[in-house]
Coordinates of C-alpha atoms in Angstrom, one line a residue:
Chain A
M674 CA 2.8 24.6 21.4
K675 CA 1.8 23.1 24.7
G676 CA -0.4 20.1 25.4
N677 CA -0.8 16.7 27.0
V678 CA 0.4 13.4 25.5
I679 CA -1.5 10.3 24.5
K680 CA 1.0 7.6 24.3
Y681 CA 0.8 4.5 22.1
D682 CA 3.7 2.4 23.3
R683 CA 4.3 0.4 20.2
D684 CA 5.7 0.5 16.6
N685 CA 3.9 0.4 13.3
I686 CA 0.7 2.3 14.1
D687 CA -0.9 1.9 10.6
T688 CA -3.4 4.1 8.8
D689 CA -6.0 1.4 9.0
V690 CA -6.2 1.7 12.8
I691 CA -5.9 5.5 12.6
I692 CA -9.0 5.7 10.4
P693 CA -10.5 2.3 9.4
G694 CA -11.4 1.8 5.8
Q695 CA -15.2 2.0 6.2
Y696 CA -14.9 5.7 7.1
L697 CA -13.0 6.7 3.9
K698 CA -16.4 7.5 2.5
V699 CA -17.0 10.2 5.2
H700 CA -16.4 13.7 3.8
D701 CA -17.3 15.6 6.9
Y702 CA -14.1 16.1 8.8
A703 CA -15.8 16.6 12.1
E704 CA -17.5 13.3 11.7
L705 CA -14.3 11.7 10.5
A706 CA -12.6 12.8 13.7
T707 CA -15.1 10.9 15.8
H708 CA -13.7 7.7 14.3
A709 CA -10.0 8.6 14.7
M710 CA -7.9 5.8 16.2
E711 CA -11.0 3.7 16.5
G712 CA -9.2 0.6 15.2
L713 CA -6.8 0.7 18.1
D714 CA -8.3 2.7 20.9
P715 CA -12.1 3.1 20.8
D716 CA -11.8 5.6 23.8
F717 CA -9.6 8.0 21.9
H718 CA -12.4 10.3 20.8
S719 CA -13.8 10.7 24.3
K720 CA -10.4 11.4 25.9
V721 CA -8.6 13.5 23.3
K722 CA -8.5 17.3 23.9
E723 CA -7.8 20.2 21.6
G724 CA -4.0 20.7 21.6
D725 CA -3.0 17.1 22.6
F726 CA -0.1 15.3 21.1
I727 CA 0.3 11.6 20.2
L728 CA 3.6 9.8 21.1
S729 CA 4.5 6.5 19.5
G730 CA 7.3 4.3 18.3
K731 CA 8.8 3.5 14.9
N732 CA 7.1 3.6 11.5
F733 CA 4.1 5.7 12.5
G734 CA 1.4 5.9 9.8
C735 CA 2.5 2.9 7.7
G736 CA 0.2 1.5 5.2
S737 CA -2.4 3.2 3.1
S738 CA -1.9 6.6 1.5
R739 CA -5.2 7.9 2.8
E740 CA -4.9 11.5 3.8
H741 CA -7.9 10.9 6.0
A742 CA -5.5 9.7 8.6
P743 CA -3.8 13.0 9.4
I744 CA -7.1 14.8 8.8
A745 CA -8.9 12.6 11.3
L746 CA -6.2 13.2 14.0
S747 CA -6.0 16.9 13.2
H748 CA -9.8 17.4 13.5
S749 CA -9.7 15.5 16.8
G750 CA -7.5 18.3 18.1
I751 CA -4.1 16.6 17.7
K752 CA -1.5 19.3 16.9
A753 CA 1.6 17.0 16.5
V754 CA 2.5 13.4 16.4
L755 CA 5.9 12.6 18.0
A756 CA 7.4 9.3 16.8
L757 CA 10.7 7.5 16.6
S758 CA 10.1 7.4 12.8
F759 CA 7.3 7.9 10.3
A760 CA 6.1 6.1 7.2
R761 CA 6.9 8.6 4.4
I762 CA 3.4 9.0 2.8
F763 CA 1.8 9.8 6.2
Y764 CA 4.6 12.3 7.0
R765 CA 4.2 14.0 3.7
N766 CA 0.4 14.1 3.9
A767 CA 0.6 15.6 7.4
V768 CA 2.9 18.4 6.1
D769 CA 1.2 18.9 2.7
G770 CA -2.2 19.8 4.1
A771 CA -0.7 21.4 7.3
F772 CA -2.8 19.0 9.3
L773 CA -0.4 18.4 12.1
L774 CA 3.3 18.4 12.8
P775 CA 5.1 15.1 12.3
I776 CA 8.0 15.3 14.9
E777 CA 10.8 12.8 14.8
I778 CA 12.1 12.1 18.3
E779 CA 15.0 10.2 19.8
Q780 CA 14.8 7.3 22.3
D781 CA 15.2 9.6 25.3
A782 CA 12.0 11.4 24.6
Y783 CA 10.2 8.2 23.8
D784 CA 11.3 6.6 27.1
G785 CA 11.0 9.8 29.1
I786 CA 7.5 11.0 28.2
S787 CA 4.6 9.1 29.7
E788 CA 0.9 9.1 29.0
G789 CA -0.7 12.3 30.3
D790 CA 2.5 14.3 30.6
E791 CA 2.3 17.9 29.7
I792 CA 4.9 18.9 27.2
S793 CA 5.8 21.9 25.1
I794 CA 7.4 21.8 21.6
D795 CA 9.5 24.6 20.2
V796 CA 10.3 24.0 16.5
S797 CA 12.5 27.1 16.4
T798 CA 15.0 25.6 18.9
N799 CA 14.1 21.9 18.2
E800 CA 13.4 21.4 21.9
I801 CA 10.7 19.4 23.6
K802 CA 10.2 20.2 27.3
N803 CA 8.4 17.8 29.6
I804 CA 6.7 20.2 32.0
T805 CA 5.4 17.4 34.2
K806 CA 8.8 15.8 34.7
N807 CA 11.0 18.8 34.2
Q808 CA 13.0 17.2 31.4
T809 CA 14.2 18.5 28.0
Y810 CA 14.8 16.5 24.8
K811 CA 15.9 17.3 21.3
M812 CA 13.6 16.7 18.3
K813 CA 15.1 16.0 14.9
P814 CA 15.0 19.3 13.0
F815 CA 12.7 19.5 9.9
S816 CA 14.6 19.6 6.6
E817 CA 14.8 23.1 5.2
I818 CA 12.0 22.6 2.6
I819 CA 9.6 20.8 5.0
G820 CA 10.2 23.7 7.5
K821 CA 9.2 26.2 4.8
I822 CA 6.1 24.3 3.7
I823 CA 5.0 24.1 7.4
A824 CA 5.8 27.8 7.9
A825 CA 3.7 28.6 4.8
G826 CA 0.8 26.6 6.1
G827 CA 0.9 23.7 3.6
L828 CA 1.8 22.8 0.1
F829 CA -0.6 25.1 -1.7
K830 CA 0.4 28.1 0.2
Y831 CA 4.1 27.5 -0.2
K832 CA 5.6 29.4 -3.2
P833 CA 9.0 27.9 -4.1
D834 CA 9.9 30.7 -6.6
Q835 CA 10.1 33.1 -3.6
D836 CA 13.0 31.1 -2.1
Chain B
M1138 CA 30.1 6.4 -11.9
G1139 CA 27.2 4.4 -13.3
K1140 CA 23.6 5.0 -12.5
T1141 CA 20.8 2.8 -11.2
L1142 CA 17.6 2.4 -13.2
F1143 CA 15.8 4.5 -10.6
E1144 CA 18.3 7.3 -11.0
K1145 CA 18.0 7.3 -14.7
I1146 CA 14.2 7.6 -14.6
W1147 CA 14.5 10.3 -11.9
E1148 CA 16.9 12.3 -14.0
S1149 CA 14.8 12.1 -17.1
H1150 CA 11.8 13.5 -15.1
V1151 CA 13.3 16.3 -12.9
V1152 CA 11.9 19.7 -13.7
V1153 CA 13.6 21.5 -10.8
E1154 CA 16.5 19.8 -9.1
K1155 CA 17.3 20.8 -5.5
Q1156 CA 20.2 19.5 -3.4
D1157 CA 19.1 17.9 -0.1
A1158 CA 15.6 19.1 -0.7
P1159 CA 12.6 17.9 -2.6
S1160 CA 12.9 18.2 -6.4
L1161 CA 10.0 18.9 -8.7
I1162 CA 9.4 15.9 -11.0
Y1163 CA 7.2 15.4 -14.0
I1164 CA 4.4 12.8 -13.9
D1165 CA 3.7 10.8 -17.0
R1166 CA 0.6 9.0 -15.9
H1167 CA -1.9 9.8 -13.1
L1168 CA -4.4 7.1 -12.1
V1169 CA -7.4 8.3 -10.1
H1170 CA -10.0 6.4 -8.1
E1171 CA -13.1 7.4 -6.1
V1172 CA -11.8 7.5 -2.6
T1173 CA -8.7 9.7 -2.5
S1174 CA -9.8 12.2 -5.3
P1175 CA -13.0 14.0 -4.2
Q1176 CA -11.3 16.7 -2.1
A1177 CA -8.6 17.1 -4.7
F1178 CA -11.2 18.0 -7.4
D1179 CA -13.0 20.3 -4.9
G1180 CA -9.6 22.0 -4.3
L1181 CA -9.3 22.6 -8.1
R1182 CA -12.7 24.1 -8.2
M1183 CA -12.1 26.4 -5.2
S1184 CA -8.9 27.8 -6.8
N1185 CA -10.5 27.9 -10.2
R1186 CA -7.9 25.5 -11.7
K1187 CA -8.2 23.0 -14.5
V1188 CA -6.7 19.5 -14.9
R1189 CA -3.4 20.3 -16.6
R1190 CA -3.2 17.1 -18.6
P1191 CA -6.5 15.3 -18.7
D1192 CA -5.1 13.1 -21.5
L1193 CA -2.5 11.7 -19.1
T1194 CA -5.1 11.1 -16.3
I1195 CA -7.2 7.9 -16.2
A1196 CA -9.9 7.1 -13.6
T1197 CA -11.8 4.0 -12.5
M1198 CA -13.8 3.0 -9.4
D1199 CA -12.6 0.1 -7.4
H1200 CA -12.3 0.7 -3.6
N1201 CA -16.0 0.7 -2.6
V1202 CA -17.8 -0.7 -5.6
P1203 CA -20.1 -3.7 -4.8
T1204 CA -18.9 -7.0 -6.1
T1205 CA -22.3 -8.5 -6.4
D1206 CA -24.9 -8.0 -9.1
R1207 CA -24.2 -4.6 -10.8
S1208 CA -27.6 -4.2 -12.4
L1209 CA -29.0 -3.5 -8.9
P1210 CA -28.7 -0.1 -7.2
I1211 CA -25.9 0.5 -4.7
L1212 CA -27.4 0.1 -1.3
D1213 CA -24.7 1.9 0.7
Q1214 CA -25.6 5.6 0.3
T1215 CA -22.2 7.0 1.0
S1216 CA -20.5 4.6 -1.5
S1217 CA -23.0 5.5 -4.1
I1218 CA -22.3 9.2 -3.5
Q1219 CA -18.6 8.7 -3.8
I1220 CA -19.0 6.8 -7.1
Q1221 CA -21.3 9.5 -8.5
T1222 CA -18.9 12.2 -7.4
L1223 CA -16.1 10.6 -9.4
E1224 CA -18.4 10.4 -12.5
K1225 CA -19.2 14.1 -12.1
N1226 CA -15.6 15.1 -11.6
C1227 CA -14.4 13.1 -14.6
K1228 CA -17.1 14.7 -16.7
D1229 CA -16.4 18.2 -15.5
F1230 CA -12.7 18.0 -15.9
G1231 CA -12.6 15.9 -19.1
I1232 CA -11.0 12.8 -17.7
K1233 CA -11.3 9.3 -19.2
L1234 CA -13.3 7.1 -16.7
F1235 CA -13.8 3.4 -16.7
D1236 CA -17.0 3.3 -14.8
I1237 CA -18.8 0.5 -13.0
N1238 CA -20.3 -0.8 -16.2
S1239 CA -17.1 -0.6 -18.3
P1240 CA -15.5 -3.8 -19.5
N1241 CA -12.2 -2.1 -18.5
Q1242 CA -13.3 -1.4 -14.9
G1243 CA -11.1 -3.0 -12.2
I1244 CA -8.6 -2.4 -9.5
V1245 CA -6.6 0.6 -10.7
H1246 CA -3.3 -1.4 -10.4
V1247 CA -4.6 -4.3 -12.4
I1248 CA -6.1 -2.3 -15.3
G1249 CA -3.1 0.1 -15.8
P1250 CA -0.8 -2.7 -17.0
Q1251 CA -3.6 -4.6 -18.7
L1252 CA -4.6 -1.7 -20.9
G1253 CA -1.0 -0.7 -21.7
I1254 CA -1.3 2.5 -19.8
T1255 CA 1.6 1.5 -17.6
L1256 CA 4.9 1.8 -19.5
P1257 CA 8.6 1.3 -18.8
G1258 CA 10.7 4.3 -17.8
T1259 CA 7.6 6.5 -16.9
T1260 CA 6.6 8.1 -13.7
I1261 CA 3.2 7.0 -12.4
V1262 CA 1.3 8.3 -9.4
C1263 CA -2.0 7.4 -7.9
G1264 CA -3.7 8.2 -4.6
D1265 CA -3.1 4.7 -3.4
S1266 CA -0.1 3.2 -1.7
H1267 CA -0.1 0.1 -3.8
T1268 CA 0.8 2.1 -6.9
S1269 CA 4.2 0.5 -6.4
T1270 CA 2.7 -2.4 -8.4
H1271 CA 3.4 -0.7 -11.7
G1272 CA 7.2 -0.7 -10.9
A1273 CA 7.1 -4.3 -12.3
F1274 CA 7.3 -2.7 -15.7
G1275 CA 10.4 -0.6 -14.9
A1276 CA 8.3 2.5 -14.1
L1277 CA 8.8 4.8 -11.1
A1278 CA 5.4 4.4 -9.5
L1279 CA 4.5 6.2 -6.3
G1280 CA 1.5 6.2 -4.0
I1281 CA 0.4 9.7 -2.9
G1282 CA -2.1 11.4 -0.7
T1283 CA -5.0 13.7 -1.7
S1284 CA -3.0 17.0 -1.5
D1285 CA -0.5 15.6 -3.9
V1286 CA -3.3 14.2 -6.1
E1287 CA -4.6 17.8 -6.4
H1288 CA -1.0 19.1 -7.1
V1289 CA -0.5 16.6 -9.9
L1290 CA -4.0 17.2 -11.3
A1291 CA -3.2 21.0 -11.4
S1292 CA 0.4 20.9 -12.5
Q1293 CA 1.3 17.3 -13.8
T1294 CA 4.3 17.6 -11.4
M1295 CA 5.0 16.8 -7.7
W1296 CA 7.7 17.6 -5.2
L1297 CA 9.6 14.6 -4.0
E1298 CA 12.6 14.1 -1.8
K1299 CA 14.9 11.9 -3.8
P1300 CA 14.7 8.4 -2.3
K1301 CA 17.8 6.3 -2.0
P1302 CA 18.3 3.3 -4.2
F1303 CA 18.0 -0.1 -2.4
E1304 CA 19.1 -3.3 -4.2
I1305 CA 17.2 -6.5 -3.3
R1306 CA 18.7 -9.5 -5.0
V1307 CA 16.6 -12.6 -5.2
E1308 CA 19.0 -15.5 -6.0
G1309 CA 18.5 -19.1 -6.8
K1310 CA 15.6 -21.2 -8.1
R1311 CA 12.5 -22.4 -6.3
K1312 CA 12.2 -26.2 -6.3
N1313 CA 8.4 -26.0 -6.7
P1314 CA 7.4 -22.8 -8.3
H1315 CA 3.7 -23.7 -8.2
A1316 CA 3.7 -24.0 -4.5
V1317 CA 6.3 -21.4 -3.6
T1318 CA 5.1 -18.3 -5.3
A1319 CA 6.0 -14.6 -5.8
K1320 CA 3.9 -13.9 -2.8
D1321 CA 6.1 -16.1 -0.7
I1322 CA 9.2 -14.4 -2.0
V1323 CA 8.0 -10.9 -1.1
L1324 CA 6.6 -12.0 2.3
S1325 CA 10.1 -13.6 3.0
I1326 CA 11.7 -10.3 2.0
I1327 CA 9.5 -8.3 4.4
K1328 CA 9.9 -10.8 7.2
N1329 CA 13.7 -10.3 6.9
I1330 CA 14.0 -6.6 6.3
G1331 CA 11.0 -5.5 8.4
T1332 CA 8.1 -3.2 7.7
G1333 CA 10.3 -0.2 8.0
G1334 CA 13.3 -1.8 6.2
G1335 CA 12.7 0.1 3.0
T1336 CA 11.8 3.5 4.4
G1337 CA 13.1 6.4 2.3
T1338 CA 14.2 4.1 -0.6
V1339 CA 13.2 2.9 -4.0
I1340 CA 13.8 -0.9 -4.1
E1341 CA 15.2 -2.4 -7.3
Y1342 CA 14.5 -6.2 -7.3
R1343 CA 17.2 -8.0 -9.2
G1344 CA 18.6 -11.5 -9.8
E1345 CA 17.6 -14.8 -11.3
G1346 CA 14.8 -15.2 -8.8
I1347 CA 13.2 -12.0 -10.3
T1348 CA 13.9 -12.4 -14.0
D1349 CA 12.5 -15.9 -13.8
L1350 CA 9.1 -14.5 -12.8
S1351 CA 6.3 -13.7 -15.2
M1352 CA 5.0 -10.1 -15.4
E1353 CA 2.0 -10.9 -13.2
Q1354 CA 4.3 -12.4 -10.6
R1355 CA 6.6 -9.4 -10.7
M1356 CA 3.6 -7.2 -10.0
T1357 CA 2.9 -9.2 -6.8
I1358 CA 6.5 -8.5 -5.7
C1359 CA 6.5 -4.7 -6.5
N1360 CA 3.0 -4.3 -5.1
M1361 CA 4.2 -5.2 -1.6
S1362 CA 7.2 -2.8 -1.6
I1363 CA 5.1 -0.4 0.4
E1364 CA 4.7 -3.0 3.1
A1365 CA 8.4 -2.8 3.6
G1366 CA 8.1 1.0 3.9
A1367 CA 9.7 1.7 0.5
R1368 CA 8.6 4.7 -1.6
A1369 CA 8.5 2.4 -4.7
G1370 CA 9.8 -0.8 -6.0
L1371 CA 10.8 -1.6 -9.5
I1372 CA 12.3 -4.2 -11.9
A1373 CA 14.3 -3.5 -15.0
P1374 CA 12.2 -4.3 -18.1
D1375 CA 13.1 -7.2 -20.3
E1376 CA 11.6 -9.1 -23.2
K1377 CA 8.8 -10.4 -21.0
T1378 CA 7.9 -6.8 -20.2
F1379 CA 7.9 -5.8 -23.8
D1380 CA 5.9 -8.8 -24.9
Y1381 CA 3.3 -8.3 -22.1
L1382 CA 2.5 -4.7 -23.2
R1383 CA 2.6 -5.3 -27.0
G1384 CA -0.8 -4.8 -28.7
R1385 CA -2.8 -3.7 -25.7
E1386 CA -5.6 -1.2 -26.0
Y1387 CA -3.6 1.9 -25.0
T1388 CA -0.1 0.7 -26.0
P1389 CA 1.4 3.6 -28.0
K1390 CA 1.5 3.4 -31.8
N1391 CA 5.3 3.9 -31.9
Y1392 CA 5.7 1.0 -29.5
E1393 CA 8.5 -0.8 -31.3
S1394 CA 10.8 2.2 -31.4
L1395 CA 10.0 2.8 -27.7
V1396 CA 11.1 -0.8 -27.0
D1397 CA 14.4 -0.2 -28.8
S1398 CA 15.1 2.8 -26.6
W1399 CA 13.9 1.0 -23.4
R1400 CA 16.1 -2.0 -24.2
E1401 CA 19.1 0.3 -24.5
N1402 CA 18.5 2.6 -21.6
L1403 CA 16.4 1.1 -18.9
K1404 CA 18.9 -0.9 -16.8
T1405 CA 21.2 -0.3 -13.9
D1406 CA 24.8 0.2 -15.0
G1407 CA 27.4 -2.3 -13.9
D1408 CA 29.2 0.1 -11.7
A1409 CA 26.2 1.8 -10.2
K1410 CA 26.1 2.1 -6.5
F1411 CA 23.1 1.3 -4.2
E1412 CA 22.9 2.8 -0.8
K1413 CA 21.5 -0.4 0.7
Q1414 CA 21.6 -4.1 -0.2
F1415 CA 19.8 -7.3 0.8
T1416 CA 19.9 -10.7 -0.8
L1417 CA 17.3 -13.5 -0.4
H1418 CA 18.2 -17.0 -1.5
I1419 CA 15.1 -18.8 -2.6
D1420 CA 16.2 -22.4 -3.3
D1421 CA 14.8 -23.7 -0.1
I1422 CA 12.2 -21.1 1.0
A1423 CA 8.8 -22.4 2.1
P1424 CA 5.3 -21.2 1.5
Q1425 CA 4.6 -18.2 3.9
V1426 CA 1.7 -17.5 6.3
S1427 CA 1.5 -14.3 8.3
W1428 CA 0.5 -14.8 11.9
G1429 CA 0.4 -11.2 13.3
T1430 CA -0.9 -7.8 12.5
N1431 CA 1.7 -6.5 10.1
P1432 CA 3.2 -8.2 7.0
G1433 CA 6.6 -8.6 8.8
M1434 CA 5.0 -11.0 11.3
T1435 CA 5.2 -14.0 9.0
C1436 CA 6.7 -17.5 9.1
D1437 CA 7.0 -20.7 7.1
V1438 CA 3.9 -22.8 6.9
T1439 CA 6.0 -25.6 8.5
E1440 CA 6.8 -23.5 11.6
S1441 CA 4.9 -22.7 14.7
I1442 CA 3.8 -19.3 16.1
P1443 CA 6.9 -17.8 17.6
T1444 CA 7.1 -16.5 21.2
P1445 CA 7.2 -12.7 21.4
D1446 CA 10.8 -13.1 22.7
D1447 CA 11.9 -15.2 19.8
F1448 CA 10.2 -12.8 17.3
S1449 CA 11.6 -9.6 18.8
K1450 CA 15.2 -10.6 19.3
G1451 CA 15.6 -8.2 22.2
D1452 CA 13.7 -5.2 20.8
V1453 CA 11.3 -4.1 23.5
N1454 CA 8.7 -2.5 21.2
Q1455 CA 8.8 -5.5 18.8
K1456 CA 8.0 -7.7 21.7
K1457 CA 5.1 -5.6 22.8
G1458 CA 3.9 -5.5 19.2
A1459 CA 4.0 -9.3 19.0
E1460 CA 2.2 -9.7 22.3
K1461 CA -0.6 -7.4 21.2
A1462 CA -0.7 -9.1 17.8
L1463 CA -1.1 -12.6 19.3
D1464 CA -3.8 -11.3 21.6
Y1465 CA -5.7 -9.7 18.6
M1466 CA -5.2 -12.8 16.5
D1467 CA -6.2 -15.1 19.3
L1468 CA -3.1 -17.3 18.8
K1469 CA -0.7 -18.9 21.2
P1470 CA 3.0 -19.3 20.7
G1471 CA 4.0 -22.8 19.8
T1472 CA 0.8 -23.5 17.7
P1473 CA 1.8 -25.1 14.4
I1474 CA 0.7 -22.9 11.5
E1475 CA -0.9 -26.0 9.9
D1476 CA -3.2 -26.3 12.9
I1477 CA -4.8 -22.9 12.5
K1478 CA -8.4 -23.2 11.3
I1479 CA -9.9 -20.6 9.1
D1480 CA -13.5 -19.3 8.6
R1481 CA -13.1 -17.3 5.4
V1482 CA -11.0 -17.3 2.3
F1483 CA -10.5 -14.2 0.1
I1484 CA -8.8 -14.6 -3.3
G1485 CA -8.5 -11.0 -4.6
S1486 CA -6.8 -7.6 -4.4
C1487 CA -4.2 -5.7 -6.4
T1488 CA -1.6 -8.2 -5.0
N1489 CA -3.1 -11.4 -6.2
A1490 CA -6.2 -11.2 -8.4
R1491 CA -4.7 -11.5 -11.9
L1492 CA -5.4 -14.3 -14.3
E1493 CA -2.4 -16.4 -13.4
D1494 CA -3.3 -16.1 -9.7
L1495 CA -6.8 -17.5 -10.5
I1496 CA -5.4 -20.3 -12.7
E1497 CA -3.0 -21.4 -10.0
A1498 CA -5.7 -21.4 -7.3
S1499 CA -8.1 -23.3 -9.5
K1500 CA -5.6 -26.1 -9.9
V1501 CA -5.8 -26.7 -6.1
I1502 CA -9.6 -26.8 -5.9
K1503 CA -10.5 -28.5 -9.2
G1504 CA -13.0 -31.3 -8.5
Q1505 CA -13.1 -30.6 -4.8
K1506 CA -15.4 -28.8 -2.3
I1507 CA -14.4 -26.3 0.2
S1508 CA -14.5 -27.3 3.9
P1509 CA -18.1 -27.1 5.2
H1510 CA -17.3 -24.5 7.8
V1511 CA -15.5 -22.2 5.4
K1512 CA -16.9 -19.3 3.3
A1513 CA -14.8 -18.5 0.3
M1514 CA -14.9 -15.9 -2.4
V1515 CA -12.9 -15.0 -5.6
V1516 CA -12.9 -11.4 -6.6
P1517 CA -11.1 -11.0 -9.9
G1518 CA -8.9 -7.9 -10.2
S1519 CA -10.6 -6.5 -13.2
Q1520 CA -13.6 -7.2 -15.4
M1521 CA -11.2 -8.2 -18.1
V1522 CA -9.6 -10.8 -15.8
K1523 CA -13.0 -12.0 -14.9
K1524 CA -14.0 -12.4 -18.6
Q1525 CA -10.7 -14.2 -19.4
A1526 CA -11.1 -16.5 -16.5
E1527 CA -14.7 -17.3 -17.5
E1528 CA -13.5 -18.1 -21.1
M1529 CA -11.2 -20.7 -19.5
G1530 CA -14.0 -22.1 -17.4
L1531 CA -12.3 -21.1 -14.1
D1532 CA -15.5 -19.6 -12.8
K1533 CA -17.1 -23.1 -13.0
I1534 CA -14.3 -24.7 -11.0
F1535 CA -14.6 -22.1 -8.3
I1536 CA -18.4 -22.2 -8.2
D1537 CA -18.5 -26.0 -8.2
A1538 CA -16.2 -26.0 -5.2
N1539 CA -18.7 -23.6 -3.5
F1540 CA -16.6 -20.4 -3.9
E1541 CA -18.5 -17.2 -4.6
W1542 CA -17.5 -15.7 -8.0
R1543 CA -17.7 -11.9 -7.9
E1544 CA -17.4 -8.8 -9.9
A1545 CA -14.1 -6.9 -9.9
G1546 CA -13.0 -4.5 -7.2
C1547 CA -10.8 -4.1 -4.1
S1548 CA -13.5 -5.8 -2.0
M1549 CA -12.4 -7.5 1.2
C1550 CA -8.8 -6.3 1.0
L1551 CA -9.8 -3.1 2.8
G1552 CA -13.3 -3.5 4.1
M1553 CA -14.9 -0.5 2.3
N1554 CA -17.7 -2.3 0.6
P1555 CA -20.1 -4.9 2.1
D1556 CA -17.4 -7.6 1.7
I1557 CA -16.1 -7.7 5.3
L1558 CA -15.1 -10.1 8.0
S1559 CA -17.3 -10.3 11.1
P1560 CA -15.5 -9.7 14.5
G1561 CA -13.4 -12.7 15.4
E1562 CA -13.5 -14.3 11.9
R1563 CA -10.2 -15.7 10.7
C1564 CA -9.4 -15.3 7.0
A1565 CA -6.8 -16.7 4.6
S1566 CA -6.4 -13.8 2.3
T1567 CA -4.3 -13.1 -0.8
S1568 CA -4.3 -9.4 -0.1
N1569 CA -1.4 -7.3 1.3
R1570 CA -2.3 -6.0 4.8
N1571 CA -3.0 -7.9 8.0
F1572 CA -3.5 -4.8 10.1
E1573 CA -6.0 -4.8 12.9
G1574 CA -9.5 -4.3 11.5
R1575 CA -8.3 -4.0 7.9
Q1576 CA -10.8 -6.5 6.6
G1577 CA -13.5 -5.5 9.0
T1578 CA -13.6 -4.6 12.7
G1579 CA -12.2 -7.5 14.8
G1580 CA -11.4 -9.6 11.7
R1581 CA -8.2 -11.6 11.7
T1582 CA -6.2 -11.8 8.5
H1583 CA -3.5 -14.2 7.4
L1584 CA -1.6 -13.2 4.3
V1585 CA -0.9 -16.0 1.9
S1586 CA -0.5 -16.9 -1.8
P1587 CA -3.5 -17.8 -3.9
V1588 CA -2.5 -21.4 -3.9
M1589 CA -2.3 -21.4 -0.1
A1590 CA -5.6 -19.7 0.2
A1591 CA -7.2 -22.2 -2.1
A1592 CA -5.7 -25.1 -0.2
A1593 CA -6.9 -23.6 3.1
A1594 CA -10.4 -23.3 1.7
I1595 CA -10.5 -27.0 0.9
K1596 CA -8.8 -28.3 4.1
G1597 CA -10.2 -25.7 6.5
H1598 CA -6.7 -25.0 7.8
F1599 CA -3.3 -24.1 6.4
V1600 CA -1.3 -26.9 4.7
D1601 CA 2.1 -27.3 3.1
V1602 CA 1.1 -26.8 -0.5
R1603 CA 4.4 -28.3 -1.6
K1604 CA 2.9 -31.7 -0.8
M1605 CA 0.1 -31.2 -3.3
D1606 CA 0.1 -32.0 -7.0
L1607 CA -0.1 -28.6 -8.6
S1608 CA 1.4 -29.3 -12.0

């Protein structure tokens, strides 16, 4: 996976800013995507490109259990969110529906990667390469089961009895 | 070694146990509402599945129902469709629905306990993060997303990584329990441990400061566990719990024998080990008011807005967060909380819209009028709460004070229905989240107790409610 980074240099990005409550009535995912991050960054929809990544601080996705949050990001083209830590319901929703990869990073990646940097992510080696700055960072590996659910393409495609 | 209450409930519900990986757990009760369920029912249809246990699944509509006259048609087309969709889904899949005209309609986390659907020792899920509320009854209650809603509808189970037990002890006695409320206790906890302080854990609230609380106050505490990042929060059931649930509409027929077993089993053993521990002493805590854009950004009503440096204690991102929050909230460091003027008051939400909340708030406003520049509303948590309040004449007290008295629903807690703040408006709110735009784009939320919200409505600004006569 290779793409450019949109960086939100703060902690506690909540699901109300990822997709504000008034859009939870929207069932068309393409339309939902036009409102992604609207609560924090009204320019997000115009600047995001297919294959981009979001980089942020601690407790990303805190708040509401709305699955609309990873869906809105995913349908905006976001392939992964890199964060110092995730709120658990967001993390699980992202994996369950195979909407995007929630990637836990360390401080070196958070500090090293800037807005607009081109990076590549290799989940088989748990490495993040910053192509723009020629740096490499380690991501925290997925737990075994999360890796399997991701590999299967989501909760409903994962068959635990085949383990 | 002994076990915690959480571990006991976990072990009695595990279907498939996996070490260091999610386990499959059985779900006793599944609560469904209109917003997070439509795609889950669509998923069932596409894969030609049924609801595995419609008898353990209960639905209501709360998030985007209008709180005004319900004999009128719903003007918002998308809300109307979402409400009709739930009606159709419940009919197609044989699920009990408390619809918009039902006397049992209300916020899902208010009606569950009120109807005796919430029971000690059970596992409860709902596609809503504030499901943690039901933990007040000694249930393991989890908020889930729509994929998991579909999984539970189809299988009555879900995969879950076993959370770690976190003990929060609340010790001491409040000097003025009418002015310093359960809301102030839980805001104090979050202020101390932070919005990520409970991540990956199930909190068990213990100690004299918890057992002293009524069931409705305990629900306020457990409700906000999610705001500390916890997967769930719970309180061991006691006689108050058993008395609360006795004789309700859906309380099981063999209730007394269940109580005997709960009394025996649903407690943390003396030698059980928690992975994390925090203690709050409440003898001297003050009423709390949030000043920022997450529930951890909270201080005493007697304090002033902190500087980002003081708030962050050296953490760079916390400092940036505080700066952005102050900018959004249009507040300056050093401003006394009591000097903050408000435009709106919202008494409602699954955190603080139960009968006791309305009783306490009504004491503050009885015989008075709200400040002329303030608009204020009460949205009871359920139609049953509304009816009980009206039987006590509380509606008259609020209406006489120029509050609006509404029908039950989530309302201005999350801005999905017409009850929203206008950009720049500042609201004293009894809800649970002060995130940017939560109550409407550009709206500014201060989280407070019902008593503080009522006092702010009268005075037009926050006040130390300990100085008021609330007996």
